[in-house]
Amino acid sequence: MILNEILIAGFGGQGIMLMGKLLAYGAIYKGLEVTFYPSYGPEMRGGTANCTVVISDQRIGSPVRNEFAYLMAMNQASVDKFSERIKPGGVIVCNATLVESPPERRDVKIVKIPANQIAMEMENPQVANMVAMGGLIHELKIISYESLTKGLVRVLPQYRHNLIPLNEQAIQKGFEALEKKLNLEGYDEQSKGTNCDQPGTV
Amino acid sequence: MKRVYGKPDAMTDVPFPYCPGCSHGTIHRLIAEVIDELEIADRAIGITSAGCSVRNWRQFDCDMVMALHGRGPAVATGLKRAQPETVIFTYQGDGDMAAIGTGEIVHAASRCERITVIYVNNGVFGATGGQQAPTTLIGQFSTSYPTGRDPRTSGYPLKMAEMLARVSPESYIARVSIHNVKNIIKAKKAIRQAFLVQIEDRGFGLAEVLAACPTNWRLEPVRCMQKIKSDVIPYYPLGEFSSQSLKAQ
Amino acid sequence: MVVEQSTYLAVSEKNLMSGNEAIGEGAIRAGCQFFFGYPITPQNELFEFMAQMLPQTGGTFLQSESELSGINMVYGAAAGGGRCMTSSSGPGFTLMGEGLTTLATAQMPAVVVCVTRAGPGLGRIASAQSDYRLATRGGGHGDYQCLVLGPASAQELYDLTYEAFELADRYRNPVIILSDAILGQMMEPVVTDHLPRMKTPPKEWAVRGKGTNPRKVIKVAPHTDEELIDWNRQLKKKYQLMQDNEQRYEALLTRDAELIVVAFGSTARIVLDSVLRARNEGMAVGMFRPISLFPYPQKALEEIVRQGTRKLLVVEANNGQMVQDVRLAVCGAAEIAHYGFGGGHIFSPYEIYREIRRLGKS
């Protein structure tokens, strides 16, 4: 049985909700069940933004979760606020450009991806979220690059469809960065693959 | 033989249930005559309100919808949107329109809703037994304020026609009276105009009709008419308050 | 004249939709042409969806000056024969009480959505289920009943909203969709094409000007005392018909269950996780999810309990408003416990699981 709870967090303007919706479409195109739950309420007007995506091959119960298998942390505040909510054996993907002190947990896998830096190298700082998505699906494994990018046409407004190739490229870059372990200075081999269960299996 | 006088076609045969000297009968008849003259009985829909006129769906020979207290203009709005070819009129008293239904009427007027409102101002809650209305005159007796209306405890009488004209740029809004024949003729003209602006899609139509309630005023009908002239009109001046272009010809 | 819808075409794939949008999509699909409403969180996405979609489909959207006015506009449009809808949340839904009794009395079909937030009073915009009683027991005066449906997923919000328009027309009665803030905000894949696009059916009782026919009157008050008694008898008969024909529910793992958790709406989603966890640990636990909240699925619950269930755990994000319905359904045949409270607390599956275990042992 597949069951993945993913929390994507950052600050407003980083495209957090877009990331969540894109991931949800990625799941739809994989033929999986999915729910997306946005941060809601007064938080919407504050600095932080987060959303929960639950992906499963079975009917999904609660769309709201307290514990997660994955955290995609787009800034330091997200790491500080949510690291403790990741289940042992889970994965925290940090946007290394904006996360100076990664979480100190030993029972989760910590992955760093310099999303903003890679986006800057692409001369398109606004696609940092898509670079991060590439990194996230690299870790998630159940969502392929193909199914994820298929969703771009669904989540981007019509007038942004000309940017789909750029977004695809950014996702690709993010994926490759982790695949080749490029730019991953400080990557902690020890924190990888502890004795905990693999995330995504229940 | 030529018929010189009779019941308007837009009126049913049901006798009026009103007290002797009540103004509702006169106003009902004026509406029915206007419906006949404009030949709109086939597409007119009346909206009744709470109060003595709650059962006036029995009087008009056209489609009728009953609304709850004060909500006539909202019901009329929904109905007009669903059936734009119809001619819709609400019949509302001063408790209905100027008290509980102020929200509905102000916003219907501000939207310049293509409806016609016949607003009957007799300065009293008739059906419930003569309590003070928003329109009760200063010093006037009512069962809720037996010593007379005191503005320090219950405010000043509301001048709805003037008030609504300020918020309704596309409208025909007039205040008329029925205390004598001359004014009854003028009242009919205003009611006709209030229907015409709707029919011609030019705006919102409202005729405020100053009326009497002999039972709750505790006066004989004739003295009621005198009182309208001597006491009511000085506070509620007659005339047209709407934009110039929509005034009656 | 009622304008026919024309240009709107939905994407023929699974769409990711929020619960609020799913309601809007279902309504448009069902041929809803009129929406009157007033902004209130957490239903604003639905309100804005209708604002955007209705003009494109030849319909009418109007932002009313209050919920009171909005529901009365719905009454007017319903009297004119249109398929119409309004939506709100707790504080605004309260104001609609007057309009609901009007609609029910005049036997006017309409769909009213309540995306529940935490009360009482102004409360806050967090999710709760504290409008259960308001929806199922009226809220307005007099003896009247609305059909109340309590969906639990975006797909179900879409499907049941669509069906609500059919039910409203069939029974000539207002139908309430009781959603909540969680369901409204969350997004899920929704299939839309399995339901045919509907148009407003002809309604011979609607007022549109008498033309050359006898006049029609839509009434909310009788002329005589006898008429009102007869009127109430007819309504009673109709409500009985609804009770007989419209009970909907979902029963999961109940056959051998000694303990059944009863929950509706978003809480049922959380309960599902808790029940499955308890099952995995060998406990004989099941779930009963009422989908129609009026009529309450009494017959099914009664039968299920008769098969040997000893205990029922009612879980709701309120202080126990549904317990009464459960008690009436089982008539003392099982022990009933309640867990939950309103105010915006979101249950965790573990929290309910813990409660299941505690009850299972006692």
Tab-separated table of C-alpha atoms in Angstrom, chain C residues 2-213:
chain	number	residue	atom	x	y	z
C	2	VAL	CA	-35.581	31.678	-18.105
C	3	VAL	CA	-32.310	31.975	-19.985
C	4	GLU	CA	-30.855	28.706	-21.167
C	5	GLN	CA	-27.246	27.971	-20.492
C	6	SER	CA	-24.981	27.998	-23.467
C	7	THR	CA	-21.250	28.322	-23.651
C	8	TYR	CA	-19.677	26.626	-20.663
C	9	LEU	CA	-17.668	23.494	-21.417
C	10	ALA	CA	-15.833	21.608	-18.710
C	11	VAL	CA	-12.531	19.851	-19.235
C	12	SER	CA	-13.281	16.204	-19.753
C	13	GLU	CA	-10.679	14.811	-17.386
C	14	LYS	CA	-10.215	14.489	-13.683
C	15	ASN	CA	-10.030	18.010	-12.348
C	16	LEU	CA	-8.403	18.998	-9.112
C	17	MET	CA	-11.104	20.998	-7.360
C	18	SER	CA	-11.669	22.447	-3.959
C	19	GLY	CA	-14.818	21.281	-2.245
C	20	ASN	CA	-16.297	24.727	-2.695
C	21	GLU	CA	-15.599	24.693	-6.427
C	22	ALA	CA	-16.985	21.171	-6.715
C	23	ILE	CA	-20.303	22.424	-5.369
C	24	GLY	CA	-20.274	25.193	-7.959
C	25	GLU	CA	-19.421	22.785	-10.773
C	26	GLY	CA	-22.184	20.441	-9.697
C	27	ALA	CA	-24.657	23.302	-9.597
C	28	ILE	CA	-23.746	24.578	-13.060
C	29	ARG	CA	-23.916	21.013	-14.375
C	30	ALA	CA	-27.392	20.666	-12.919
C	31	GLY	CA	-28.527	23.781	-14.745
C	32	CYS	CA	-28.422	26.237	-11.857
C	33	GLN	CA	-28.998	29.668	-13.331
C	34	PHE	CA	-29.357	31.916	-10.341
C	35	PHE	CA	-27.102	32.554	-7.411
C	36	PHE	CA	-27.820	35.138	-4.757
C	37	GLY	CA	-25.502	35.391	-1.801
C	38	TYR	CA	-23.410	37.359	0.593
C	39	PRO	CA	-19.684	36.956	1.267
C	40	ILE	CA	-18.665	34.932	4.291
C	41	THR	CA	-15.641	32.752	4.958
C	42	PRO	CA	-15.272	29.787	4.391
C	43	GLN	CA	-17.662	29.644	1.445
C	44	ASN	CA	-16.183	32.505	-0.594
C	45	GLU	CA	-14.631	30.283	-3.268
C	46	LEU	CA	-18.069	28.959	-4.123
C	47	PHE	CA	-19.529	32.455	-4.174
C	48	GLU	CA	-16.731	33.672	-6.462
C	49	PHE	CA	-16.971	30.588	-8.660
C	50	MET	CA	-20.633	31.312	-9.290
C	51	ALA	CA	-19.821	34.982	-9.880
C	52	GLN	CA	-17.430	33.919	-12.585
C	53	MET	CA	-19.331	31.033	-14.145
C	54	LEU	CA	-22.959	32.108	-14.172
C	55	PRO	CA	-22.545	35.088	-16.508
C	56	GLN	CA	-20.731	32.742	-18.913
C	57	THR	CA	-23.593	30.273	-18.897
C	58	GLY	CA	-26.311	32.867	-19.371
C	59	GLY	CA	-27.233	32.811	-15.697
C	60	THR	CA	-27.494	35.477	-13.046
C	61	PHE	CA	-25.219	36.170	-10.114
C	62	LEU	CA	-26.212	38.836	-7.628
C	63	GLN	CA	-24.430	39.816	-4.440
C	64	SER	CA	-27.213	40.569	-2.018
C	65	GLU	CA	-27.099	43.073	0.826
C	66	SER	CA	-27.526	40.302	3.395
C	67	GLU	CA	-28.201	36.592	3.649
C	68	LEU	CA	-31.752	37.472	4.588
C	69	SER	CA	-32.171	39.291	1.332
C	70	GLY	CA	-30.243	36.652	-0.610
C	71	ILE	CA	-32.477	33.772	0.397
C	72	ASN	CA	-35.561	35.840	-0.374
C	73	MET	CA	-34.165	36.539	-3.832
C	74	VAL	CA	-33.773	32.780	-4.150
C	75	TYR	CA	-37.432	32.463	-3.233
C	76	GLY	CA	-38.371	34.961	-5.945
C	77	ALA	CA	-36.274	33.216	-8.599
C	78	ALA	CA	-37.626	29.823	-7.544
C	79	ALA	CA	-41.180	31.151	-7.828
C	80	GLY	CA	-40.271	32.207	-11.352
C	81	GLY	CA	-39.249	28.629	-12.154
C	82	GLY	CA	-35.472	29.009	-12.170
C	83	ARG	CA	-32.981	26.573	-10.683
C	84	CYS	CA	-31.362	28.643	-7.993
C	85	MET	CA	-28.933	28.483	-5.138
C	86	THR	CA	-27.430	30.431	-2.282
C	87	SER	CA	-24.635	29.614	0.109
C	88	SER	CA	-23.348	30.762	3.440
C	89	SER	CA	-21.792	29.706	6.705
C	90	GLY	CA	-23.090	29.650	10.295
C	91	PRO	CA	-23.843	33.314	11.037
C	92	GLY	CA	-25.354	33.903	7.616
C	93	PHE	CA	-27.108	30.546	7.595
C	94	THR	CA	-28.886	31.579	10.777
C	95	LEU	CA	-30.269	34.624	8.990
C	96	MET	CA	-31.604	32.337	6.296
C	97	GLY	CA	-33.942	30.635	8.709
C	98	GLU	CA	-36.778	32.907	7.693
C	99	GLY	CA	-36.185	32.258	4.014
C	100	LEU	CA	-35.954	28.498	4.498
C	101	THR	CA	-39.306	28.289	6.198
C	102	THR	CA	-40.723	30.501	3.436
C	103	LEU	CA	-39.330	28.243	0.723
C	104	ALA	CA	-40.541	25.119	2.492
C	105	THR	CA	-43.999	26.556	3.114
C	106	ALA	CA	-44.439	27.783	-0.436
C	107	GLN	CA	-42.930	24.458	-1.595
C	108	MET	CA	-40.301	26.152	-3.684
C	109	PRO	CA	-37.278	24.155	-4.849
C	110	ALA	CA	-33.864	25.638	-4.097
C	111	VAL	CA	-30.422	24.489	-3.044
C	112	VAL	CA	-28.872	26.103	0.011
C	113	VAL	CA	-25.255	25.442	0.934
C	114	CYS	CA	-23.844	25.802	4.418
C	115	VAL	CA	-20.057	25.576	4.613
C	116	THR	CA	-19.907	25.250	8.354
C	117	ARG	CA	-17.435	27.180	10.471
C	118	ALA	CA	-16.865	27.116	14.191
C	119	GLY	CA	-19.556	28.713	16.325
C	120	PRO	CA	-21.367	29.723	18.390
C	121	GLY	CA	-21.802	33.425	17.778
C	122	LEU	CA	-19.491	34.917	15.252
C	123	GLY	CA	-17.073	32.124	16.140
C	124	ARG	CA	-14.115	31.740	13.876
C	125	ILE	CA	-13.459	30.543	10.363
C	126	ALA	CA	-11.949	27.216	11.404
C	127	SER	CA	-13.872	24.082	10.558
C	128	ALA	CA	-16.599	22.596	12.728
C	129	GLN	CA	-19.841	20.678	12.344
C	130	SER	CA	-21.864	22.756	14.741
C	131	ASP	CA	-24.613	23.648	12.275
C	132	TYR	CA	-25.918	20.073	12.148
C	133	ARG	CA	-28.907	20.879	14.299
C	134	LEU	CA	-29.612	24.150	12.532
C	135	ALA	CA	-29.722	22.347	9.195
C	136	THR	CA	-31.596	19.221	10.221
C	137	ARG	CA	-33.990	20.757	12.725
C	138	GLY	CA	-34.938	23.840	10.794
C	139	GLY	CA	-33.653	27.159	12.041
C	140	GLY	CA	-36.776	28.897	10.906
C	141	HIS	CA	-40.186	28.758	12.541
C	142	GLY	CA	-43.040	26.356	12.017
C	143	ASP	CA	-43.186	22.694	11.106
C	144	TYR	CA	-40.972	22.353	8.102
C	145	GLN	CA	-38.121	20.167	6.956
C	146	CYS	CA	-35.389	20.590	4.436
C	147	LEU	CA	-33.655	17.648	2.833
C	148	VAL	CA	-30.091	17.751	4.170
C	149	LEU	CA	-27.144	16.065	2.495
C	150	GLY	CA	-23.734	15.733	4.120
C	151	PRO	CA	-21.038	14.927	1.556
C	152	ALA	CA	-17.509	13.940	2.593
C	153	SER	CA	-15.325	14.387	-0.478
C	154	ALA	CA	-14.976	16.792	-3.379
C	155	GLN	CA	-16.465	14.180	-5.706
C	156	GLU	CA	-19.414	13.686	-3.427
C	157	LEU	CA	-19.898	17.446	-3.080
C	158	TYR	CA	-20.102	17.602	-6.862
C	159	ASP	CA	-22.400	14.604	-7.239
C	160	LEU	CA	-24.730	15.466	-4.391
C	161	THR	CA	-25.050	19.129	-5.330
C	162	TYR	CA	-26.055	18.017	-8.793
C	163	GLU	CA	-28.558	15.599	-7.338
C	164	ALA	CA	-29.797	18.194	-4.869
C	165	PHE	CA	-31.306	20.187	-7.732
C	166	GLU	CA	-33.176	17.107	-8.903
C	167	LEU	CA	-34.386	16.343	-5.399
C	168	ALA	CA	-35.436	19.951	-4.856
C	169	ASP	CA	-37.572	19.844	-7.975
C	170	ARG	CA	-38.941	16.368	-7.277
C	171	TYR	CA	-40.130	17.258	-3.786
C	172	ARG	CA	-40.610	20.979	-4.408
C	173	ASN	CA	-38.583	21.583	-1.296
C	174	PRO	CA	-35.347	23.319	-0.316
C	175	VAL	CA	-32.332	21.012	-0.124
C	176	ILE	CA	-29.384	21.862	2.119
C	177	ILE	CA	-25.824	20.817	1.350
C	178	LEU	CA	-24.079	20.709	4.709
C	179	SER	CA	-20.375	21.052	4.049
C	180	ASP	CA	-17.638	22.412	6.270
C	181	ALA	CA	-14.444	24.443	6.130
C	182	ILE	CA	-12.174	21.410	5.699
C	183	LEU	CA	-14.192	20.037	2.805
C	184	GLY	CA	-14.520	23.476	1.293
C	185	GLN	CA	-10.798	24.223	1.306
C	186	MET	CA	-9.315	20.853	0.436
C	187	MET	CA	-8.787	19.905	-3.191
C	188	GLU	CA	-9.383	16.482	-4.694
C	189	PRO	CA	-9.748	14.996	-8.156
C	190	VAL	CA	-13.293	15.222	-9.436
C	191	VAL	CA	-14.794	13.510	-12.443
C	192	THR	CA	-17.561	15.595	-13.945
C	193	ASP	CA	-18.565	13.992	-17.214
C	194	HIS	CA	-20.520	11.061	-15.818
C	195	LEU	CA	-23.444	13.375	-15.110
C	196	PRO	CA	-25.367	14.777	-18.067
C	197	ARG	CA	-25.724	18.525	-18.396
C	198	MET	CA	-29.219	19.462	-17.284
C	199	LYS	CA	-31.563	22.265	-18.119
C	200	THR	CA	-34.271	23.642	-15.917
C	201	PRO	CA	-37.253	21.332	-16.242
C	202	PRO	CA	-40.626	22.887	-17.070
C	203	LYS	CA	-42.506	23.891	-13.922
C	204	GLU	CA	-46.190	24.329	-14.461
C	205	TRP	CA	-46.673	25.967	-11.075
C	206	ALA	CA	-44.141	28.773	-11.663
C	207	VAL	CA	-45.412	32.332	-11.979
C	208	ARG	CA	-44.536	34.097	-15.190
C	209	GLY	CA	-47.614	36.227	-15.713
C	210	LYS	CA	-50.945	34.485	-16.200
C	211	GLY	CA	-51.135	35.116	-19.949
C	212	THR	CA	-54.496	33.761	-21.034
C	213	ASN	CA	-54.678	31.191	-18.229
